Coordinates of C-alpha atoms and ligand atoms in Angstrom, one line a residue:
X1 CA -33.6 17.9 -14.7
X2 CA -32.6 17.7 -11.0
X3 CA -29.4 18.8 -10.2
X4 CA -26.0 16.1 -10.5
X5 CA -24.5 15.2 -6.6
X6 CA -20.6 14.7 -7.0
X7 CA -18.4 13.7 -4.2
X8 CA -15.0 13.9 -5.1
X9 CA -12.5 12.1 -2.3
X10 CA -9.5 14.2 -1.0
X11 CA -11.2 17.4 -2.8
X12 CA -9.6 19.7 -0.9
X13 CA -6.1 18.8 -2.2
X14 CA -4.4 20.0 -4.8
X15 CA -6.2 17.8 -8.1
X16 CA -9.2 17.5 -6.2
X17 CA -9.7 21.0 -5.6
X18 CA -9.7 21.6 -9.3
X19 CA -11.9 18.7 -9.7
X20 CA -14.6 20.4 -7.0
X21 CA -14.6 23.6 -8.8
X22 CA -14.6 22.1 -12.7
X23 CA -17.6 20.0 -11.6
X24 CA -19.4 23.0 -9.9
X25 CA -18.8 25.1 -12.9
X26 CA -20.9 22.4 -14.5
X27 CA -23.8 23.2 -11.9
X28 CA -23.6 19.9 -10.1
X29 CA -23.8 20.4 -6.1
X30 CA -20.1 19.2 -5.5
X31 CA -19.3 17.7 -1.6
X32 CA -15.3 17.6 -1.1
X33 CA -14.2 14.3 0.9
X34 CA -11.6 15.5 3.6
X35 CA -9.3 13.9 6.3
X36 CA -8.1 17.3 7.7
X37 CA -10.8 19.3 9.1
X38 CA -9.5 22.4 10.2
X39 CA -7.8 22.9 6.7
X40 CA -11.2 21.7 5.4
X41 CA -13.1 24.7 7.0
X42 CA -10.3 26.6 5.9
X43 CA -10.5 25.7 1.9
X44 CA -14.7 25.7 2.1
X45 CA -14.7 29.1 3.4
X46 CA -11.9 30.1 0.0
X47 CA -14.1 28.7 -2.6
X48 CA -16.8 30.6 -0.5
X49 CA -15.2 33.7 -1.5
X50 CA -14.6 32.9 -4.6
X51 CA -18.5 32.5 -5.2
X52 CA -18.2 28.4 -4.7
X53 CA -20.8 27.2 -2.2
X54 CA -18.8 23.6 -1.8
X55 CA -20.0 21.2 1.0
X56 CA -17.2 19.1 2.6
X57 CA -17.6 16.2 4.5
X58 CA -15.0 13.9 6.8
X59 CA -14.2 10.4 5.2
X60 CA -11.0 7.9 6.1
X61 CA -10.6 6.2 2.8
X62 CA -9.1 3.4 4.3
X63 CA -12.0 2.2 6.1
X64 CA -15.1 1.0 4.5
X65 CA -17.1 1.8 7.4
X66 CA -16.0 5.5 7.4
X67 CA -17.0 5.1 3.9
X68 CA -20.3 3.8 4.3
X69 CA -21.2 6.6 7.3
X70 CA -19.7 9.4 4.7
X71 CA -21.8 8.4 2.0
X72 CA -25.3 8.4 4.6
X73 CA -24.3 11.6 5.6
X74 CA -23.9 12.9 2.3
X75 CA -27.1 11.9 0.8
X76 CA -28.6 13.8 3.7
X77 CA -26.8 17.1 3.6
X78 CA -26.9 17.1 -0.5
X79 CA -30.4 15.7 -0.3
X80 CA -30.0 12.8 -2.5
X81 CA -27.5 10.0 -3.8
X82 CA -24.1 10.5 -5.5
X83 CA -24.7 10.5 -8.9
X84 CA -20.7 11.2 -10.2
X85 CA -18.2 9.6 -8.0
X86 CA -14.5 10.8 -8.0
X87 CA -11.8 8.7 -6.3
X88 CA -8.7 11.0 -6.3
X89 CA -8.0 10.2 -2.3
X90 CA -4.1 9.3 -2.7
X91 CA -0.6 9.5 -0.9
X92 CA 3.0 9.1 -1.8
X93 CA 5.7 7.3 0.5
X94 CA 8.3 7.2 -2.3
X95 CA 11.3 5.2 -1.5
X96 CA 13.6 2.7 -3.6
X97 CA 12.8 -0.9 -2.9
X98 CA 15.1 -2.3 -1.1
X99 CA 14.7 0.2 1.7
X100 CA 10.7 0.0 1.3
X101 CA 9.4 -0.4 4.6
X102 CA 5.6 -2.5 5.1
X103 CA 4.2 0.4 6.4
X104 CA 5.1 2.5 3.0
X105 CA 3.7 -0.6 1.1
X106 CA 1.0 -0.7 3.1
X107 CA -0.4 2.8 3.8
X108 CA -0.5 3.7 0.3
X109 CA -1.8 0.6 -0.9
X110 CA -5.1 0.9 1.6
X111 CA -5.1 4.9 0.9
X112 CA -4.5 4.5 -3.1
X113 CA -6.5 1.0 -4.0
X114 CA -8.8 -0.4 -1.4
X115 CA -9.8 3.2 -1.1
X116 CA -11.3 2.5 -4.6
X117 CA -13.5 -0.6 -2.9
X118 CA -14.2 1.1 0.1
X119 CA -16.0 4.4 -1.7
X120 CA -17.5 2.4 -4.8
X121 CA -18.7 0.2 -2.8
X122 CA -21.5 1.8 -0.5
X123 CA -22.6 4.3 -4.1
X124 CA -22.9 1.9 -6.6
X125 CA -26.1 0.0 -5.4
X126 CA -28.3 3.5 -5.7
X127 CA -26.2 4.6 -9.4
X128 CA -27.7 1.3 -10.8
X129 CA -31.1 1.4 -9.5
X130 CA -31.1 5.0 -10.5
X131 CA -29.6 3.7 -13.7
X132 CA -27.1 6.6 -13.7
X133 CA -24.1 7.1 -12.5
X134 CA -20.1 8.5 -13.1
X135 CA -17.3 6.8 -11.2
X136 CA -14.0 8.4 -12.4
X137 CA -10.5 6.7 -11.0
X138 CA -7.6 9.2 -10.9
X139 CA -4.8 7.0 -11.2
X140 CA -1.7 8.3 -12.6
X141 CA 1.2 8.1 -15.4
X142 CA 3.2 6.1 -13.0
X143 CA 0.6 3.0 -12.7
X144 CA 1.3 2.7 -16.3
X145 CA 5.2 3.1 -16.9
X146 CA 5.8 2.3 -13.6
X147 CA 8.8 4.9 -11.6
X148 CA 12.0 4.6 -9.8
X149 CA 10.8 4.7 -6.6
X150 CA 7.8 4.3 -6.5
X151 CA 6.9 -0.1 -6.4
X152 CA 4.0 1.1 -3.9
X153 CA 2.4 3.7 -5.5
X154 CA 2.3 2.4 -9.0
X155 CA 1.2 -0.6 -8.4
X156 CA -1.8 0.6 -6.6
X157 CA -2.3 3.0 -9.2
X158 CA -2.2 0.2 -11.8
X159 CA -4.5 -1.5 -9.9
X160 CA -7.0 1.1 -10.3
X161 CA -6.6 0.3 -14.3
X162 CA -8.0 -3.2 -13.7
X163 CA -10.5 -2.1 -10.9
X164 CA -12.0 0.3 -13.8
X165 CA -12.0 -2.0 -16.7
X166 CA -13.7 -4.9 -14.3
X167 CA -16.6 -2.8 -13.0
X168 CA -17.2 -1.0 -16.6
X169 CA -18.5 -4.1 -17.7
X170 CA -20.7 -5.1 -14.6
X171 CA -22.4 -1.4 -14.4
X172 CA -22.6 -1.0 -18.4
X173 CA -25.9 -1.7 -19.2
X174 CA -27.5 -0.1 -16.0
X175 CA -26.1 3.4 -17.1
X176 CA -23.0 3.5 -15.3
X177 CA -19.6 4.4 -16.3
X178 CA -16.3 3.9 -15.1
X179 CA -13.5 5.3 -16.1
X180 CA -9.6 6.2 -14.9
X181 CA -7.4 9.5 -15.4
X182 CA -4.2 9.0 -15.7
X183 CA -2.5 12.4 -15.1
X184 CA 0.9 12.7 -15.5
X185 CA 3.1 15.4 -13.5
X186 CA 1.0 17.8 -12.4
X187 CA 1.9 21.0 -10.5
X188 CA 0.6 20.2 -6.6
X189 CA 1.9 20.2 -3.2
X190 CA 2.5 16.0 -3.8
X191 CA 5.2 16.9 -6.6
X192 CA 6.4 20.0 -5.1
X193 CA 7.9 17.3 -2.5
X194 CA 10.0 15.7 -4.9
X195 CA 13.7 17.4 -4.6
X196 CA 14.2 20.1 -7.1
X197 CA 16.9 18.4 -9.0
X198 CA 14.8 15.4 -9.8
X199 CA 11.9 17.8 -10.5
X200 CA 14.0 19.3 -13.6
X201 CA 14.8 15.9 -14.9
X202 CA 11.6 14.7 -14.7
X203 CA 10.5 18.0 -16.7
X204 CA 12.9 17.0 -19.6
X205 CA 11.3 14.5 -20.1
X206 CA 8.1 15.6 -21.2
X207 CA 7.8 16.7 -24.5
X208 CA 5.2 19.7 -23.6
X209 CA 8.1 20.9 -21.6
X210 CA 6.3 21.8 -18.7
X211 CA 4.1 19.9 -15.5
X212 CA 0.4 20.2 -15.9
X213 CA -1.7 22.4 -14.4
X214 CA -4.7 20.8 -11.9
X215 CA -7.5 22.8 -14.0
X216 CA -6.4 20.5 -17.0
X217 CA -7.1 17.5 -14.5
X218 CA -10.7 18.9 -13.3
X219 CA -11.8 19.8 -16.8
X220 CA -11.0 16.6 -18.3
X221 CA -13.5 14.7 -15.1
X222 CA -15.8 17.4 -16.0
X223 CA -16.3 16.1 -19.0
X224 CA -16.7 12.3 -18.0
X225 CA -18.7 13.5 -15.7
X226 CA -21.1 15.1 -17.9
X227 CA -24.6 13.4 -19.0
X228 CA -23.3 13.0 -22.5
X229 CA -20.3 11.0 -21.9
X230 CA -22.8 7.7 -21.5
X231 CA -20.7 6.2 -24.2
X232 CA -17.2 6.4 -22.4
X233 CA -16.5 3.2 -20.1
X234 CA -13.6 1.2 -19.2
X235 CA -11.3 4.0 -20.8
X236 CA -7.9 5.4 -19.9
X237 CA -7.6 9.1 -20.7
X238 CA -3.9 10.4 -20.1
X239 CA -3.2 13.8 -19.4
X240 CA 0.4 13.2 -19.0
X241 CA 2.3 16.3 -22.0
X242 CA 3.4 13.4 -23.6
X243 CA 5.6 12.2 -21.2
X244 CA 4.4 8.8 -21.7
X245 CA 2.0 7.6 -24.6
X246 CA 0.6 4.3 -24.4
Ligands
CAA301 N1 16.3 5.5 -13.1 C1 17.4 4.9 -12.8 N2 18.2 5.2 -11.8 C2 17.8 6.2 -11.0 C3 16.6 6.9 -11.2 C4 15.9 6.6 -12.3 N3 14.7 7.2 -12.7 N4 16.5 7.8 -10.3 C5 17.6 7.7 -9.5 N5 18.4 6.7 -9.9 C6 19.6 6.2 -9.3 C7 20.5 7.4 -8.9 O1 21.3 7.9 -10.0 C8 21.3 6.8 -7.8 O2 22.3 6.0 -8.4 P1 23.7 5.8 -7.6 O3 23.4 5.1 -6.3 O4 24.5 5.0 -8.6 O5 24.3 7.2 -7.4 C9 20.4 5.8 -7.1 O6 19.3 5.5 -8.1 C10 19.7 6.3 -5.9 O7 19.0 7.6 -6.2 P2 18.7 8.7 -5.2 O8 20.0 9.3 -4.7 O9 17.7 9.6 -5.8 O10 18.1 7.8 -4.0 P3 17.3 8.3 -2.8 O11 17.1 7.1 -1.9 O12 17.9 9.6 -2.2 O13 15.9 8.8 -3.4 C11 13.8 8.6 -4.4 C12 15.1 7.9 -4.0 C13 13.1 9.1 -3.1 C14 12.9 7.5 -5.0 C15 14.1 9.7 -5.3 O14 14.8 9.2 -6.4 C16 12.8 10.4 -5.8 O15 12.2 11.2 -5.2 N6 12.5 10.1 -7.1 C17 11.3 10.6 -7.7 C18 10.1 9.7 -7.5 C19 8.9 10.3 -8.2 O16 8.9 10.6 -9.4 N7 7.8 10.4 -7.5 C20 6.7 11.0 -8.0 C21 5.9 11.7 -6.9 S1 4.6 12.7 -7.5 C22 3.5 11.6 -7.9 O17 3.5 10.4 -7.7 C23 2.3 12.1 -8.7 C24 2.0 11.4 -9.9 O18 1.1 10.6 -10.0 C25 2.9 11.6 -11.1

């Protein structure tokens, strides 16, 4: 069987990184969307050592035609078309409401949702000619309790809910699954920006009694990802320690 082409957006970050590696470990040839080149270089050159031969390549979420280019130029470099898609490309601007500026609305709503358009988009033509293919949404815990301060980034992570649920049933019979994540509080440089006082609160409240760890993230897309998961579409997994069970 040929090899599997995964591109997983903002790979190089803390979930994604995890994700790159999990999906390698699976012998697919993994390319990491970045924004940040230098630290890009920096992060290929780690795995590198670490016996990970990971391409990378530059994509803006927030533009389709960024997209579109990204996704020529990876089918060149890897040699063939993305067979497992992973949109985990996401940002916080946390903020209570009433202060909520457009820009906060805005930025993660292009970065966190249309993001989701803008990749799916240009791959999903060749996954159903191919009649394969994996799209896995990383959304999060907070698109489906909703969080204080956070009326930007949940919605657009809820959004993601109805994006997967939509397209699982248009791709369906062509051999094309789509599914969302939902991870809950995992341990990454995004949470490690929340003040340490609301970080202990927030671990109180989850019955495992600790955040997650990004390996349990990449492991669980590993195994969407996988040839055998055919029969898994439209679904929600959470990988939350219980902090919130649906
Ligand atoms: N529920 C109800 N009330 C709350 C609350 C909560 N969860 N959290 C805070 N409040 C109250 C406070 O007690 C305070 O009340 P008083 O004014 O009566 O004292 C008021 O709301 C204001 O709270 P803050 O002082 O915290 O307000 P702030 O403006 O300084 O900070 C904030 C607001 C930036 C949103 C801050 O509360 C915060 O960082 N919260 C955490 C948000 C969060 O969980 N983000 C997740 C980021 S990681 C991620 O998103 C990854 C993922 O997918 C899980």
């Amino acid at each position: 069987m040929t090899q599997r082409i995964a591109l997983v957006t903002g790979g190089t970050g803390g979930i994604g990184s995890a994700i790159c590696l999990s999906l390698a470990d699976q012998g697919m040839k993994v390319v990491a969307g970045y924004s940040n080149e230098a630290k890009a270089k920096a992060w290929q050159q780690e795995q590198k050592e670490a016996g990970y031969d990971i391409l990378i390549q530059h994509v803006d979420v927030t533009s389709l035609e960024s997209c579109q280019q990204a996704v020529a130029e990876v089918k060149e470099k890897a040699g063939g078309s993305i067979d497992v898609l992973v949109n985990n490309a996401g940002i916080t601007r946390d903020g209570v409401f009433k202060k909520m500026d457009w820009d906060q609305w805005n930025s993660v709503l292009t970065t966190n949702l249309d993001s989701a358009f803008n990749m799916t988009r240009p791959v999903v033509d060749d996954m159903l000619e191919k009649g394969f293919g994996r799209i896995i949404n990383i959304s999060s815990v907070n698109g489906e309790k909703g969080q204080f301060g956070q009326t930007n980034y949940s919605a657009a992570k809820a959004g993601l809910h109805g994006f997967t649920k939509a397209l699982a049933q248009e791709t369906a019979r062509k051999g094309v699954t789509v599914n969302t994540i939902s991870p809950g509080y995992i341990l990454t440089p995004m949470v490690a920006k929340i003040a340490p006082e609301i970080q202990e609160k927030i671990v109180a409240q989850i019955p495992v009694g600790r955040m997650g760890a990004p390996e349990e993230i990449g492991r669980t897309v590993a195994f969407l990802a996988d040839d055998n998961a055919g029969y898994i579409t439209g679904s929600n997994l959470s990988i939350n320690g219980g902090q919130h069970m649906s």
